[in-house]
XYZ file of C-alpha atoms in Angstrom:
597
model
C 0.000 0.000 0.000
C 1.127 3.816 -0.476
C 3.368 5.169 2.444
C 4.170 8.638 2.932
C 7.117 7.697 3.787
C 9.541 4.550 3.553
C 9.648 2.237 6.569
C 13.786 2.449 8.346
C 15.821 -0.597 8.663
C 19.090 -0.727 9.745
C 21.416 -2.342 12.354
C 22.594 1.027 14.513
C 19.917 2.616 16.238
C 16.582 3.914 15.371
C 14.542 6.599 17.319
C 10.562 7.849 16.029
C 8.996 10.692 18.131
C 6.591 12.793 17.778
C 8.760 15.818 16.745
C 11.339 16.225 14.195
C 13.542 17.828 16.952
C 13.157 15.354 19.895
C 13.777 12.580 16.819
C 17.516 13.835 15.678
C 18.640 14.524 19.365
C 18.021 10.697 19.980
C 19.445 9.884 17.155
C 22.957 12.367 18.060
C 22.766 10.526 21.566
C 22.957 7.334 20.233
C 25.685 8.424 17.807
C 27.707 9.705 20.535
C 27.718 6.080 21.919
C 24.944 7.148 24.172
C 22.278 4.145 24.742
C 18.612 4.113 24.128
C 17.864 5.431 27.257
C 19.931 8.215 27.507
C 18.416 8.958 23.988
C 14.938 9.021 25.203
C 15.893 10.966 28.220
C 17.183 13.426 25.757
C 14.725 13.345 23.371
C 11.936 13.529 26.166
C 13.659 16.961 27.532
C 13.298 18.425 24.293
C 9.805 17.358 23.578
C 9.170 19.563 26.629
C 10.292 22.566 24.247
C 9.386 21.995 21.064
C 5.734 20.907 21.489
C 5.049 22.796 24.659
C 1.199 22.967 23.813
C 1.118 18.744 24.351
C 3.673 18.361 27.512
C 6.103 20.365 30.116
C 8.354 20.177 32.801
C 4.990 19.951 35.545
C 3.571 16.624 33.110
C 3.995 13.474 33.802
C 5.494 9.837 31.703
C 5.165 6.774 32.501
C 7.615 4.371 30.171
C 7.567 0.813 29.258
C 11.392 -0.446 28.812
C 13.252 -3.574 27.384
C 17.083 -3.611 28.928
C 18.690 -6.058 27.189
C 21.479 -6.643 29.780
C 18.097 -7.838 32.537
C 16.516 -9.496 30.055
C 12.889 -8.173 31.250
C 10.511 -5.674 30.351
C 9.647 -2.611 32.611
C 7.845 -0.066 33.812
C 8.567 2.918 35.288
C 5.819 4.942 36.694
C 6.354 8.832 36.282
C 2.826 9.804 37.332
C 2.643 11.679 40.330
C 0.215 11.925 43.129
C -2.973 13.432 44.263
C -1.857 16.167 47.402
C -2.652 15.438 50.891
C -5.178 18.532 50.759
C -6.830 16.679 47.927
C -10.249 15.260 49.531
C -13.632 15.131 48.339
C -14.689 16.862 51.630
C -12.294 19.753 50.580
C -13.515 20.046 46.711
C -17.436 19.899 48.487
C -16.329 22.827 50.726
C -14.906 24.914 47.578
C -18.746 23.700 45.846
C -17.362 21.796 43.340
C -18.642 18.041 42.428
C -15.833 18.004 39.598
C -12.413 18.628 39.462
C -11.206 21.925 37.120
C -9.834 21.098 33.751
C -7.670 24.125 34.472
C -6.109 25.809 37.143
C -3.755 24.908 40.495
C -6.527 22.822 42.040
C -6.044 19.485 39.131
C -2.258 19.775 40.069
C -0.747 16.477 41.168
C 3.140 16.091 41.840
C 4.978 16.603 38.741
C 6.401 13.275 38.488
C 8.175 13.728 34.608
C 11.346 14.752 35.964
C 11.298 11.772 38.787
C 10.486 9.438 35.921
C 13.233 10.209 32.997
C 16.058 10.741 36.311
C 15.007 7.467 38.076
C 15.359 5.627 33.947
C 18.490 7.651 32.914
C 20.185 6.506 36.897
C 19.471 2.970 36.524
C 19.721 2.159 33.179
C 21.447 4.665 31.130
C 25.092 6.226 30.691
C 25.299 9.838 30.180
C 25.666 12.974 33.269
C 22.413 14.946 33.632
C 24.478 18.033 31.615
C 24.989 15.615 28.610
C 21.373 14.892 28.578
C 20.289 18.311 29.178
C 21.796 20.518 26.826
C 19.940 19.906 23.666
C 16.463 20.701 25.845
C 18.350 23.940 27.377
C 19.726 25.233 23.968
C 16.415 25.186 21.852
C 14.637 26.786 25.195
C 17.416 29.363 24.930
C 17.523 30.156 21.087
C 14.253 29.117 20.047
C 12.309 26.231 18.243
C 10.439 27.307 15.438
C 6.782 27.699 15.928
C 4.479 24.893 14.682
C 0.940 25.827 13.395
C -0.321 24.118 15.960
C 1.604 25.840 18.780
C 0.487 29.089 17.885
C -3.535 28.066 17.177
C -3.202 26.526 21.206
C -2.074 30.186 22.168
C -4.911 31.620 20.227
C -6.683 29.473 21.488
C -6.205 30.918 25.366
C -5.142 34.535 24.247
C -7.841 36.281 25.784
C -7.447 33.734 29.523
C -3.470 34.886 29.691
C -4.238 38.492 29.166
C -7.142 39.047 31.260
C -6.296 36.044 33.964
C -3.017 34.641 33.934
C -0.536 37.425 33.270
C 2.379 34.873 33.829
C 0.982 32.842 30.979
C 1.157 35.484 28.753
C 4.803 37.089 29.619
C 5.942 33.541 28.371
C 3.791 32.708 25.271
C 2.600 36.038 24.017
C 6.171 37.824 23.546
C 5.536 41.275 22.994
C 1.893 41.030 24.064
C 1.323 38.743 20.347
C 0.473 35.395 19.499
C 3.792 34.073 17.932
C 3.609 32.996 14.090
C 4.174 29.864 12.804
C 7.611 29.690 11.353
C 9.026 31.888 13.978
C 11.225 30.878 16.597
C 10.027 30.892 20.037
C 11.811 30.585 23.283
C 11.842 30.320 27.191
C 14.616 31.388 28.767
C 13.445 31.064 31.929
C 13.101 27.686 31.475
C 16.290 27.015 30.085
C 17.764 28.908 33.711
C 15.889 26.516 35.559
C 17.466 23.836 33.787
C 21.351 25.200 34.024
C 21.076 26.199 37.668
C 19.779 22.240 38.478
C 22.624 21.004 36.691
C 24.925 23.787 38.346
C 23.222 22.506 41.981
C 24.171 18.784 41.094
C 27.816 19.568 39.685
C 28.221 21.681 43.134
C 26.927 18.644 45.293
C 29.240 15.360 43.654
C 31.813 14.675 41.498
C 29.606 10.981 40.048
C 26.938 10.724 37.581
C 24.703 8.684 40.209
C 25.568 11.490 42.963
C 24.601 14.464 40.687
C 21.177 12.482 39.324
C 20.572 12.406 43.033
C 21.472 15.642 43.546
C 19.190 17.100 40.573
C 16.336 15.044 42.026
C 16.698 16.594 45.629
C 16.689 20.135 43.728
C 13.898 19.342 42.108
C 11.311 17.379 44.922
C 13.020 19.137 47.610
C 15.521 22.190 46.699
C 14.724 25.713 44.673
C 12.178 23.980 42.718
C 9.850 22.573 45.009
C 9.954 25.685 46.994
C 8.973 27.414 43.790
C 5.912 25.236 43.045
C 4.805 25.074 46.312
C 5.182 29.190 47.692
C 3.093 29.968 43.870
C 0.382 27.006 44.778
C -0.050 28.545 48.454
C -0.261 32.512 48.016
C -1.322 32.799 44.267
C -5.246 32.134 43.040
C -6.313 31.864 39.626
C -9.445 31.753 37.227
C -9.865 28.190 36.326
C -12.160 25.853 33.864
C -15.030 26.239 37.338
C -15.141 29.586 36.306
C -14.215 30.876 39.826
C -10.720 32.021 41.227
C -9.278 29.258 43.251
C -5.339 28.796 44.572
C -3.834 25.144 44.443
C -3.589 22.133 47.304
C 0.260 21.046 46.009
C 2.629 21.275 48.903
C 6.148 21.194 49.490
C 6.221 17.690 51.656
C 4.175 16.499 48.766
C 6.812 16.537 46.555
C 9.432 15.112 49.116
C 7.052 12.821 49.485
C 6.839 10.965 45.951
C 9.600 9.851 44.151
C 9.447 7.278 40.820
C 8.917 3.996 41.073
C 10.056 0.962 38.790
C 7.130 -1.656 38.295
C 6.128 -5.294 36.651
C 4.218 -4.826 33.582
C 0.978 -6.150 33.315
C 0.894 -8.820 30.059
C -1.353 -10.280 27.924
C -0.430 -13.474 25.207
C -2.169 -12.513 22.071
C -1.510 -15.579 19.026
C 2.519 -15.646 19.723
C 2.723 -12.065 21.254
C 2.529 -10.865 24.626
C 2.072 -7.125 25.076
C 2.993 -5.329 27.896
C 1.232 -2.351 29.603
C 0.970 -0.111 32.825
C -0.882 -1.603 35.551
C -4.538 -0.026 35.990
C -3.661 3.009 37.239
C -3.304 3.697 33.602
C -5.681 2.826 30.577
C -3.440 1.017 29.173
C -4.787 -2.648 30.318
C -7.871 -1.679 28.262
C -5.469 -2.850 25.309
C -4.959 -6.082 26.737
C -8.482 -6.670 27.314
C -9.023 -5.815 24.065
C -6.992 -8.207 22.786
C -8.606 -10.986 25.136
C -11.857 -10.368 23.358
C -10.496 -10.343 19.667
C -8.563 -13.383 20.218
C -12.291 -15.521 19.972
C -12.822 -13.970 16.498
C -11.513 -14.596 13.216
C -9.837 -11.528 12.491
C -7.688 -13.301 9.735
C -10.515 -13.977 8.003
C -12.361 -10.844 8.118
C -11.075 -8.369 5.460
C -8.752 -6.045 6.624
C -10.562 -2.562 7.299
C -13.677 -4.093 6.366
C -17.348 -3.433 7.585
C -16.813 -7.026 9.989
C -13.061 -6.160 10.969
C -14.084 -2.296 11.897
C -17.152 -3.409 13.837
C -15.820 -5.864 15.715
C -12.855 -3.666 16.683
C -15.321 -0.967 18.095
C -17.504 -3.064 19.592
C -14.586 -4.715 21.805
C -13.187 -1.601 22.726
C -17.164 -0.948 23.895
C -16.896 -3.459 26.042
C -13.359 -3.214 27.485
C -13.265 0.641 28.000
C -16.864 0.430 29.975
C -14.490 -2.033 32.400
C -11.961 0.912 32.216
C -14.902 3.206 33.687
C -15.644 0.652 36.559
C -12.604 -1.088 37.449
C -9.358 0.888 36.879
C -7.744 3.004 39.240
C -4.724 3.213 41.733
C -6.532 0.952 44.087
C -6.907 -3.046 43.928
C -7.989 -3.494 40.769
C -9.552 -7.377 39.494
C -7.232 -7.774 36.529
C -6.682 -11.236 36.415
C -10.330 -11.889 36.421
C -10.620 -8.960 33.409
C -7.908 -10.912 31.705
C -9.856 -14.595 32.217
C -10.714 -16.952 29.614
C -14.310 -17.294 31.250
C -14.852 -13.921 31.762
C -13.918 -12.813 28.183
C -15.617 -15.965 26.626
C -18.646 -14.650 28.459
C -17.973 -10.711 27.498
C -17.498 -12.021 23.637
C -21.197 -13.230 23.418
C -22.326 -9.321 24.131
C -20.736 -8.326 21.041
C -23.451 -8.993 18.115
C -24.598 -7.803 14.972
C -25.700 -4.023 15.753
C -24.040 -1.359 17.264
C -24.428 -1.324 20.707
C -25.446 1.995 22.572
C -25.099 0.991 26.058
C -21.955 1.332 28.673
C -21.786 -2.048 29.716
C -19.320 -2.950 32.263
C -19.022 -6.659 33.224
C -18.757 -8.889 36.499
C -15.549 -10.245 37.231
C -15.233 -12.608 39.459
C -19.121 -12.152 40.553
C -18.029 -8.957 41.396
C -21.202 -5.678 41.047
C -19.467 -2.450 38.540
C -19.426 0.232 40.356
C -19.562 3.916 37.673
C -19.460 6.972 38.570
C -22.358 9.713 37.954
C -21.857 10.943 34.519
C -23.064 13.896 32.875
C -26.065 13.302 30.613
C -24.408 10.996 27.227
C -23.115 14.127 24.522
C -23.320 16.427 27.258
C -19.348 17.887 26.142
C -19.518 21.620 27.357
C -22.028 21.890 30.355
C -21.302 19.889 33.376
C -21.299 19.902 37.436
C -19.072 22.302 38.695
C -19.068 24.836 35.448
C -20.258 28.262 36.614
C -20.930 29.463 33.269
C -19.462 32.676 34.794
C -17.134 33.248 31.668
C -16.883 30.182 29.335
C -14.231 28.217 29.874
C -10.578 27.841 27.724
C -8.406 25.306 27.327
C -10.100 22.812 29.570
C -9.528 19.272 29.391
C -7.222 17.482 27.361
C -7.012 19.153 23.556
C -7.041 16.012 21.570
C -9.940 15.126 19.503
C -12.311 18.022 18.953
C -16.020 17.399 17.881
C -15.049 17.279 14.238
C -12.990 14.279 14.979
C -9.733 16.471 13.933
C -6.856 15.982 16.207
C -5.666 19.070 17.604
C -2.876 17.344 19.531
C -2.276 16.580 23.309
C 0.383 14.393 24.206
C 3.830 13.468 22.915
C 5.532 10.234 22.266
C 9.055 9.032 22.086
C 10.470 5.428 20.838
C 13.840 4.314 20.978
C 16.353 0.652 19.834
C 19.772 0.814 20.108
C 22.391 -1.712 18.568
C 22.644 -3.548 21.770
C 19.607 -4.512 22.018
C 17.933 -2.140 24.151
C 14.482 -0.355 23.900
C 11.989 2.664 25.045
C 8.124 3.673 24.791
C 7.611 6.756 26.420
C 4.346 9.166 26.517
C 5.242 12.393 28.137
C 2.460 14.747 28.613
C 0.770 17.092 31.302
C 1.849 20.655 32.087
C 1.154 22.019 28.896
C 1.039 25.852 28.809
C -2.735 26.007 28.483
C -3.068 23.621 31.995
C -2.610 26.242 34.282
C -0.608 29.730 35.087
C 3.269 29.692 33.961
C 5.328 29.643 37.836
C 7.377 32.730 37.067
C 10.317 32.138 38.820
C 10.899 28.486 36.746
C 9.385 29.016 33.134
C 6.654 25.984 33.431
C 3.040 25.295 34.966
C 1.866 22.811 36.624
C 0.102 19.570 35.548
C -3.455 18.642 35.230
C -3.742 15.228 35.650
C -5.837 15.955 38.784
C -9.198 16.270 36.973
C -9.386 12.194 36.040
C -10.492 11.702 39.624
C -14.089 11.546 40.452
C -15.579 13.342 43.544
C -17.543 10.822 44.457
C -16.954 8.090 47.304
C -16.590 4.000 46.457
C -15.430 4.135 42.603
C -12.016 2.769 41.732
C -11.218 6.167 40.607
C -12.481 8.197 43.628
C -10.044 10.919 44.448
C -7.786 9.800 47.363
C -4.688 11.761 48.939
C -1.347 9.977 47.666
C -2.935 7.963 45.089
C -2.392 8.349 41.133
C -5.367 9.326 39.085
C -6.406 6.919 36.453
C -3.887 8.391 33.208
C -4.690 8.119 29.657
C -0.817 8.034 29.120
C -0.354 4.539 27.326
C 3.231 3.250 25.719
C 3.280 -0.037 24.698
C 5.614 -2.867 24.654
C 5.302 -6.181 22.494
C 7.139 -9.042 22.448
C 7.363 -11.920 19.537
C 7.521 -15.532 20.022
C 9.231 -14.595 23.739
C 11.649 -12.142 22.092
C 11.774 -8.301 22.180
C 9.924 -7.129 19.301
C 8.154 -3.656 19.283
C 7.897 -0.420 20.676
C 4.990 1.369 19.619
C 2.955 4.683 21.251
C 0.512 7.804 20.589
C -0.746 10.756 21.747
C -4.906 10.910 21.861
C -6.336 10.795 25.180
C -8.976 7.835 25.567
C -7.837 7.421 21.993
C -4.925 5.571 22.593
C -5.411 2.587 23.188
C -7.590 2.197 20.422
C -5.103 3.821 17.791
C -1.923 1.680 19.353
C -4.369 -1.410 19.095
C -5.710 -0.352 15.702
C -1.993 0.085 14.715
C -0.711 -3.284 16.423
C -3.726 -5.499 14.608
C -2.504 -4.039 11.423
C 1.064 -5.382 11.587
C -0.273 -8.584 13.033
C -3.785 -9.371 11.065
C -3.695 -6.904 7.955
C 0.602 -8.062 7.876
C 1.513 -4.612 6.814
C 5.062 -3.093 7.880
C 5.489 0.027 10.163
C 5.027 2.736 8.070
C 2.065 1.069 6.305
C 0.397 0.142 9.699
C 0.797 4.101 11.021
C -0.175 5.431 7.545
C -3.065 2.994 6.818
C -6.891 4.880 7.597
C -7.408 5.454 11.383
C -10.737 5.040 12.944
C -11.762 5.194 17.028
C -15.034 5.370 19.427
C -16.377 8.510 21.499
C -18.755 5.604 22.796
C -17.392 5.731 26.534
C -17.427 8.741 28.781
C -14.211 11.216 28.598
C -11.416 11.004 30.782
C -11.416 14.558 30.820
C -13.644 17.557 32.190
C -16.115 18.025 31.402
C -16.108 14.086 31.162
C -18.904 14.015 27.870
C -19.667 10.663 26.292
C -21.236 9.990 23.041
C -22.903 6.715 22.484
C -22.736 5.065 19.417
C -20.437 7.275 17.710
C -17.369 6.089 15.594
C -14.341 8.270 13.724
C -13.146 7.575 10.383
C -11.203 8.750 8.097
C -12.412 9.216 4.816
C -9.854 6.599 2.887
C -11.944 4.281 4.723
C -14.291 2.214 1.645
C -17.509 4.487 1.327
C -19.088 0.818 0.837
C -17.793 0.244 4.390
C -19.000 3.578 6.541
C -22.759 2.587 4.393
C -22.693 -0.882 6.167
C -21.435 0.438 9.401
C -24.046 2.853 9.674
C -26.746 0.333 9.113
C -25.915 -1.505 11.474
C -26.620 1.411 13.789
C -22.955 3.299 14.190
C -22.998 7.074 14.541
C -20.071 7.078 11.797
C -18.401 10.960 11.083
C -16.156 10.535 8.232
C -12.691 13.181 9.470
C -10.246 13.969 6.863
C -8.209 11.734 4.949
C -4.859 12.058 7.537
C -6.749 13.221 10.974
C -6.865 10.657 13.390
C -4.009 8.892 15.257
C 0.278 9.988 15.652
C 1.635 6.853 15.833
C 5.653 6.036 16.234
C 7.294 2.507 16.571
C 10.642 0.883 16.790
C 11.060 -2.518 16.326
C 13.628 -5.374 16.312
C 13.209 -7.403 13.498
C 14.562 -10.026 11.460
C 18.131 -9.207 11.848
C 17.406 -5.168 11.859
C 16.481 -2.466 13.732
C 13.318 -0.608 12.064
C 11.121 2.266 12.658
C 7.912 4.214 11.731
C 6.040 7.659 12.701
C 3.393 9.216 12.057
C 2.840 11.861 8.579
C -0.276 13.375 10.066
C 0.310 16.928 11.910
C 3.551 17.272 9.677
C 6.100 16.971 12.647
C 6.760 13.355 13.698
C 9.891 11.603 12.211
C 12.005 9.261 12.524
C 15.549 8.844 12.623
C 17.593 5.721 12.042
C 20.632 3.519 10.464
């Protein structure tokens, strides 16, 4: 099939991002005899940069990781923590029922820093300065401005001048919305940056003792005390409509620090994939998977009215399990994972379209879901004043239209000994919430994917992680280390990283054919993100899709909207493969690349 670009082999090193930029700095690291994860580490500071509308210095990443030298697959959690402060009873006494989309109150630690310093200690090579300089020279002298970048500022040009005069001293030099093509940079950012790496040069003379070092800076030192004096005496307007100040603390930071997990797996017809645990979407995949694997998909055509509705209809299923089951609390996963379960879950899955959430019983156990708003309720909800309409709420990934208007980065790495990396970096974009002054960033989000309501998995809960969207993935092949694969898209992806993944496996397409080939995903479940809408029923497309195919769909009772021919999905994979190292990313958005030889 047509690719917009060729497919990479080679036998070096390979690194696909979501960013042109973050892609070539992997690619020097790994030149420089740097290893794949001091190349995502690199390549994960600059994302922070050069796509500062989809992550930042207060996000959050959570990576999946092969090290070759182990022999093992895994995960290390970036995601911080809800603040002590954070209690229903506190939200209640503030009159709010949901968390802000916006604003100091949805801040949880910043755990991105924790998470690329606790991978770059353990498993990689290079000093925090090595790793650091590409990320403080483009926030020093500029990226150039994507399209993108400076429709998000647009976007929230009237909130920064009239509300968060911080925001705009950063993003609106000289009180305008910076073109696309020009360069744009942040200094103060780029200070913060050389002053940590000053305060861990000053403090040891060993990589391990200055990674320490920059960590105790950070959680503890000059820029904890920033976060939390700007979260205690500063209020702002936020997505309630109301001025409120922020919970974050400084012994909440000192509190959290990264954490290296086990993967959760799933063996799909000679794979096993690897995912977060359930304080992440990402098992939705596997359970995905657990219902496809009783269907023919082999003998469905590829992209065909059977394959698409089948697809959608298990991700139906499995995401209305994400709504009742998954959070950062004990979570039934190896009944969700069952033979029994899923053989039962399978027979739900029939002819028409469903329209109905339907979460399942594992184990005998009742679902438990939250309230939602009323199903295609997207713009009013609990807790929305209406006293000025909102900007920049929620998570800007897939508007009504269906056209992505991006939200999250991803980074993938192989080096020639073996190694590998999925990383999604995200959170603290400069729309989340008022730019700290004194460090060039904001503060996270994350925050507003806890409900405020008692006994559901993902009620909100001092010290616990709220349920991310973030999602990398990790497969491997007959027991061996095979593919690295992630994408930006909110509750999108795990269907586009599934959609992507069934491609290669069932339609036997290569890398760059899977991420080019037509892209289609369901609004069926409610939103992770305020105001937490749902539409039932409803299914993306992209128009390359057969018109023969959306006809059928539809009659059997889909909502279909056909989105342009390249809208949905950013996709990036690397991949160890018959002898070579190979790689793919995405065409659509006209910034992800990939880099390899």
């Amino acid at each position: 099939m047509f690719t917009t670009r060729p497919e990479l082999s080679g036998d070096f090193g390979m690194v696909a991002s979501t960013h042109w930029l973050a892609s070539a700095t992997g690619m020097g690291v790994l030149e420089r005899g740097g290893n794949a994860f001091d190349a995502a580490v690199a390549a994960g500071f600059v994302l922070q940069v050069a796509e500062p509308h989809l992550n930042g210095p207060g996000g959050e990443v959570p990576i999946l990781l092969w090290s070759e030298a182990e022999q093992k697959v895994s995960v290390v959690c970036g995601q911080g923590v809800a603040p002590a402060a954070a209690t229903i009873e506190r939200f209640a006494e503030l009159g709010l029922d949901v968390v802000p989309g916006t604003g100091l109150l949805a801040a949880t630690v910043p755990g991105a820093f924790g998470g690329w310093m606790l991978m770059l200690e353990r498993w990689g090579t290079w000093s925090l300065a090595d790793v650091l300089a590409p990320a403080i020279h483009y926030a020093e002298h500029g990226v150039p401005v994507l399209e993108r970048i400076a429709a998000t500022i647009e976007s929230v040009r009237e909130l920064f001048a009239q509300d968060w005069p911080t925001s705009a001293a950063t993003w609106l030099p000289g009180g305008d919305v910076p073109r696309p093509g020009a360069k744009l940079a942040n200094p103060v950012l780029a200070a913060t940056y050389r002053r940590l790496v000053a305060e861990a040069e000053a403090a040891s003379s060993t990589r391990e003792g200055q990674l320490s070092a920059a960590r105790k800076a950070w959680y503890e030192g000059f820029v904890a005390e920033a976060i939390a004096e700007f979260s205690a005496t500063t209020a702002w307007r936020d997505s309630s409509g109301e001025v409120h100040g922020g919970l974050l603390t400084g012994d909440d930071l000192a509190g959290w620090s990264a954490s290296v997990e086990e993967p959760l797996t799933f063996d799909y017809q000679g794979h096993t994939v690897a995912k977060t645990g359930p304080w992440g979407q990402g098992p939705a995949f596997l359970q995905q998977l657990a219902l496809l694997d009783g269907f023919d998909l082999d003998g469905m055509d590829f992209l065909g009215a059977d394959y698409l509705h089948t697809v959608t209809e298990a991700a139906k299923l499995a995401f209305a399990d994400r709504e009742a089951w998954y959070g950062d609390t004990g979570v039934p996963m190896a009944d969700l994972l069952s033979p029994a379960y899923n053989a039962e879950r399978r027979r739900l899955i029939g002819d028409r379209a469903s329209l109905e959430l339907r979460p399942g019983a594992p184990g005998g156990r009742a679902p438990k879901l939250p309230v939602f708003p009323d199903p295609g309720t997207l713009s009013d909800a609990p807790g929305l004043s209406g006293a000025r309409k909102p900007q920049g709420v929620g998570e800007p990934t897939v508007s009504r239209d269906g056209m992505v208007k991006g939200d999250t980065c991803h980074v993938d790495v192989v080096d020639r000994f073996g190694n590998m990396v999925s990383a999604t970096p995200s959170g603290g974009w400069l729309q989340s919430s008022p730019t700290i002054p004194e460090l060039g960033f904001c503060l996270g989000t994350r925050a507003q994917m806890f409900w405020l309501q008692e006994d559901v998995a993902t009620a909100l809960r001092p010290g616990t992680r709220p349920r991310t969207t973030l999602s990398p993935s990790f497969a491997l092949r007959d027991g061996k280390p095979w593919l690295a694969f992630g994408t930006p898209g909110g509750d999108q992806q795990d269907q586009w990283s599934l959609n992507f993944f069934l491609a290669v496996v069932h339609g036997k397409l290569n890398l760059q054919e899977a991420v080019d080939a037509p892209m289609f995903h369901t609004e069926h479940f409610p939103s992770s993100f305020f105001p937490r809408g749902s539409r039932p029923g409803v299914v993306h497309v992209e128009d390359r899709v057969d018109p023969g195919v959306i006809a059928e769909l539809r009659r059997r009772g889909h909502e279909v909207e056909v989105q342009g021919p390249w809208s949905l999905g950013r996709l990036s994979a690397v991949a160890r493969d018959g002898g070579f190292l190979k790689a793919a990313a995405n065409p659509r958005g006209a910034q992800g690349y990939a880099a390899g030889r």
